[in-house]
Amino acid sequence: MAFELDNIRKNVISCTRCELSKTRTNAVPGVGSVETGIVFIGEAPGRNEDIQGAPFVGTAGKILSEALEYAGFVREDVYITNVVKCRPPNNRRPNKQELESCAIYLQKELENIQPKIICVLGNTAFGSLLGGNEITKNRGKIIRRNAQLYFVTLHPAAIIYNPDLRQILKEDLKTLHGILDKIKKGMEIEINE
Ligand code: URA
């Protein structure tokens, strides 16, 4: 499994499937551990991620780290990735073509990791993975699609623009920690969709 993830990482780093490869500094493959059985999925790298070649290492990353810690997760023990692996210029939202070209990498990551649950961070990941929108109305939901469980919450960057959302993200991740615990113990969880 680690070998295969390493292969995916190498393919991401050298990818030229879309125009973003021309403007990126570094492609940003997923990082972390698969042992916890959870994958966090954001939108796309921002400026700091593009420079460092790692996901969620800028301001949104700090917010994510804080929420993970509050919830009882160890950041290094979870897997963190994005739907799009290269930074869109000026941090615009990735377009349809970019999302489609990049989907293969996330698909391969998930096939290899086989997470017990996926945490969908924000509208772009929600739309791309589940066809959803209006994250503020849908956050906190547990969704099952094709035998895969998803938990939907806010994108950490939303907190930069609206600090009132910080506690909501933290509590959502705490709820998610409890859900993962229940899944691991074989207990029943309530699915919303
Ligand atoms: N925002 C994202 O969606 N992903 C990152 O890696 C950083 C910021």
Short mmCIF file of C-alpha atoms and ligand atoms in Angstrom, two decimals:
data_model
loop_
_atom_site.label_atom_id
_atom_site.label_comp_id
_atom_site.label_asym_id
_atom_site.label_seq_id
_atom_site.Cartn_x
_atom_site.Cartn_y
_atom_site.Cartn_z
CA MET A 1 0.00 0.00 0.00
CA ALA A 2 2.78 2.43 0.95
CA PHE A 3 4.54 1.45 -2.27
CA GLU A 4 1.47 2.23 -4.36
CA LEU A 5 0.91 5.58 -2.61
CA ASP A 6 4.53 6.38 -3.34
CA ASN A 7 3.89 5.66 -6.99
CA ILE A 8 0.84 7.93 -7.03
CA ARG A 9 2.95 10.64 -5.36
CA LYS A 10 5.59 10.34 -8.08
CA ASN A 11 2.95 10.54 -10.80
CA VAL A 12 1.38 13.62 -9.22
CA ILE A 13 4.75 15.36 -8.94
CA SER A 14 5.49 14.89 -12.65
CA CYS A 15 1.89 15.35 -13.89
CA THR A 16 1.19 17.46 -16.98
CA ARG A 17 -2.45 16.46 -17.50
CA CYS A 18 -3.76 20.03 -17.26
CA GLU A 19 -2.68 23.65 -17.67
CA LEU A 20 -2.06 24.08 -13.92
CA SER A 21 1.18 22.14 -14.39
CA LYS A 22 2.51 25.14 -16.34
CA THR A 23 1.98 27.67 -13.56
CA ARG A 24 2.69 25.59 -10.44
CA THR A 25 5.92 25.66 -8.47
CA ASN A 26 5.28 22.22 -6.99
CA ALA A 27 2.49 19.72 -7.37
CA VAL A 28 1.07 18.74 -3.99
CA PRO A 29 0.38 15.05 -3.40
CA GLY A 30 -1.44 13.81 -0.30
CA VAL A 31 0.48 13.27 2.94
CA GLY A 32 0.06 11.47 6.21
CA SER A 33 -0.72 8.10 7.61
CA VAL A 34 -3.33 5.64 6.41
CA GLU A 35 -3.44 3.80 9.75
CA THR A 36 -6.21 5.88 11.32
CA GLY A 37 -8.54 5.03 8.44
CA ILE A 38 -9.55 8.58 7.68
CA VAL A 39 -8.82 10.89 4.74
CA PHE A 40 -9.38 14.67 4.79
CA ILE A 41 -9.99 16.20 1.37
CA GLY A 42 -9.68 19.91 0.58
CA GLU A 43 -9.94 21.90 -2.63
CA ALA A 44 -6.50 22.67 -4.10
CA PRO A 45 -3.11 23.94 -2.93
CA GLY A 46 -2.74 27.63 -2.14
CA ARG A 47 0.39 29.77 -2.28
CA ASN A 48 2.23 28.17 0.65
CA GLU A 49 1.34 24.65 -0.43
CA ASP A 50 2.60 25.41 -3.94
CA ILE A 51 5.92 26.61 -2.51
CA GLN A 52 6.37 23.75 -0.05
CA GLY A 53 4.79 20.92 -2.05
CA ALA A 54 2.64 19.81 0.90
CA PRO A 55 -1.10 20.23 1.58
CA PHE A 56 -2.57 22.56 4.21
CA VAL A 57 0.65 24.19 5.38
CA GLY A 58 -0.55 27.84 5.18
CA THR A 59 -3.17 29.77 7.16
CA ALA A 60 -5.98 27.32 6.37
CA GLY A 61 -3.61 24.51 7.34
CA LYS A 62 -3.02 26.07 10.74
CA ILE A 63 -6.76 26.25 11.30
CA LEU A 64 -7.12 22.63 10.23
CA SER A 65 -4.32 21.54 12.58
CA GLU A 66 -5.94 23.36 15.48
CA ALA A 67 -9.34 21.78 14.78
CA LEU A 68 -7.80 18.32 14.40
CA GLU A 69 -6.02 18.63 17.72
CA TYR A 70 -9.17 19.92 19.46
CA ALA A 71 -11.08 16.94 18.08
CA GLY A 72 -8.52 14.41 19.33
CA PHE A 73 -6.85 13.60 16.02
CA VAL A 74 -3.06 13.56 15.61
CA ARG A 75 -2.37 15.38 12.34
CA GLU A 76 0.51 13.07 11.39
CA ASP A 77 -1.74 10.03 11.88
CA VAL A 78 -4.39 11.05 9.35
CA TYR A 79 -4.13 11.36 5.56
CA ILE A 80 -4.65 14.83 4.06
CA THR A 81 -5.08 15.57 0.37
CA ASN A 82 -6.95 17.73 -2.15
CA VAL A 83 -9.23 17.13 -5.12
CA VAL A 84 -6.81 19.12 -7.28
CA LYS A 85 -3.08 18.71 -6.73
CA CYS A 86 -1.75 21.94 -8.30
CA ARG A 87 -2.42 25.54 -7.34
CA PRO A 88 -4.89 27.40 -9.54
CA PRO A 89 -3.52 30.90 -10.32
CA ASN A 90 -4.60 33.46 -7.71
CA ASN A 91 -6.26 30.67 -5.74
CA ARG A 92 -9.30 30.68 -8.00
CA ARG A 93 -11.55 27.64 -7.78
CA PRO A 94 -10.40 24.76 -9.98
CA ASN A 95 -12.44 24.51 -13.18
CA LYS A 96 -14.25 21.44 -14.51
CA GLN A 97 -11.44 20.38 -16.80
CA GLU A 98 -8.87 20.63 -13.99
CA LEU A 99 -11.11 18.68 -11.63
CA GLU A 100 -11.62 15.98 -14.25
CA SER A 101 -7.94 15.68 -15.18
CA CYS A 102 -6.93 15.36 -11.55
CA ALA A 103 -9.70 13.01 -10.37
CA ILE A 104 -7.67 9.91 -11.23
CA TYR A 105 -5.13 10.68 -8.49
CA LEU A 106 -7.67 11.02 -5.69
CA GLN A 107 -9.44 7.94 -6.98
CA LYS A 108 -6.17 5.96 -6.78
CA GLU A 109 -5.34 7.36 -3.34
CA LEU A 110 -8.75 6.29 -2.02
CA GLU A 111 -8.60 2.87 -3.70
CA ASN A 112 -5.35 2.24 -1.92
CA ILE A 113 -6.19 3.66 1.46
CA GLN A 114 -9.77 2.33 1.65
CA PRO A 115 -10.64 4.77 4.42
CA LYS A 116 -13.34 3.97 6.96
CA ILE A 117 -14.60 7.50 6.44
CA ILE A 118 -13.72 10.51 4.26
CA CYS A 119 -13.93 14.04 5.62
CA VAL A 120 -15.05 16.40 2.86
CA LEU A 121 -13.74 19.92 3.51
CA GLY A 122 -15.80 22.61 1.83
CA ASN A 123 -17.88 23.12 -1.29
CA THR A 124 -15.37 22.20 -4.00
CA ALA A 125 -14.67 18.77 -2.52
CA PHE A 126 -18.37 18.36 -1.68
CA GLY A 127 -19.40 19.17 -5.25
CA SER A 128 -16.68 17.13 -6.86
CA LEU A 129 -17.07 13.99 -4.72
CA LEU A 130 -20.77 13.96 -3.94
CA GLY A 131 -22.36 16.46 -6.31
CA GLY A 132 -23.31 18.56 -3.28
CA ASN A 133 -23.43 22.29 -2.61
CA GLU A 134 -24.39 24.70 0.17
CA ILE A 135 -21.90 23.33 2.64
CA THR A 136 -23.17 25.53 5.48
CA LYS A 137 -26.56 23.80 5.22
CA ASN A 138 -25.14 20.32 4.81
CA ARG A 139 -22.17 20.33 7.17
CA GLY A 140 -22.24 17.72 9.90
CA LYS A 141 -23.96 15.17 7.65
CA ILE A 142 -22.85 11.58 7.27
CA ILE A 143 -23.41 10.38 3.71
CA ARG A 144 -23.01 6.86 2.31
CA ARG A 145 -22.27 6.49 -1.43
CA ASN A 146 -21.21 3.25 -3.07
CA ALA A 147 -20.44 1.69 0.32
CA GLN A 148 -18.11 4.60 1.24
CA LEU A 149 -18.88 6.83 4.22
CA TYR A 150 -18.36 10.59 4.00
CA PHE A 151 -18.57 13.30 6.64
CA VAL A 152 -19.18 16.81 5.32
CA THR A 153 -17.82 19.94 6.96
CA LEU A 154 -16.59 23.47 6.31
CA HIS A 155 -13.37 24.32 4.52
CA PRO A 156 -10.85 25.65 7.07
CA ALA A 157 -10.29 28.75 4.88
CA ALA A 158 -13.91 29.75 5.52
CA ILE A 159 -12.81 30.59 9.07
CA ILE A 160 -10.37 33.20 7.77
CA TYR A 161 -13.32 35.19 6.41
CA ASN A 162 -15.77 34.34 9.18
CA PRO A 163 -14.16 33.65 12.57
CA ASP A 164 -17.54 32.63 14.01
CA LEU A 165 -17.20 29.40 12.06
CA ARG A 166 -14.05 28.31 13.90
CA GLN A 167 -15.89 26.60 16.73
CA ILE A 168 -18.29 24.93 14.28
CA LEU A 169 -15.39 23.32 12.42
CA LYS A 170 -13.81 22.20 15.69
CA GLU A 171 -17.03 20.67 16.99
CA ASP A 172 -17.69 18.98 13.63
CA LEU A 173 -14.28 17.33 13.73
CA LYS A 174 -14.90 16.27 17.32
CA THR A 175 -18.17 14.68 16.22
CA LEU A 176 -16.29 13.00 13.38
CA HIS A 177 -13.72 11.63 15.84
CA GLY A 178 -16.56 10.05 17.79
CA ILE A 179 -18.08 8.61 14.60
CA LEU A 180 -14.77 7.03 13.58
CA ASP A 181 -14.45 5.56 17.06
CA LYS A 182 -17.89 4.01 16.76
CA ILE A 183 -17.12 2.62 13.28
CA LYS A 184 -13.95 1.01 14.63
CA LYS A 185 -15.88 -0.54 17.51
CA GLY A 186 -18.46 -1.91 15.07
CA MET A 187 -21.19 0.24 16.61
CA GLU A 188 -24.12 1.56 14.63
CA ILE A 189 -23.97 5.12 13.31
CA GLU A 190 -26.79 7.25 12.00
CA ILE A 191 -26.46 7.96 8.27
CA ASN A 192 -28.15 11.14 7.01
CA GLU A 193 -28.19 10.35 3.28
N1 URA B 1 -6.73 24.88 0.82
C1 URA B 1 -6.96 23.65 0.34
O1 URA B 1 -8.05 23.31 -0.06
N2 URA B 1 -5.96 22.80 0.32
C2 URA B 1 -4.76 23.10 0.75
O2 URA B 1 -3.90 22.26 0.69
C3 URA B 1 -4.55 24.39 1.27
C4 URA B 1 -5.56 25.26 1.30
#
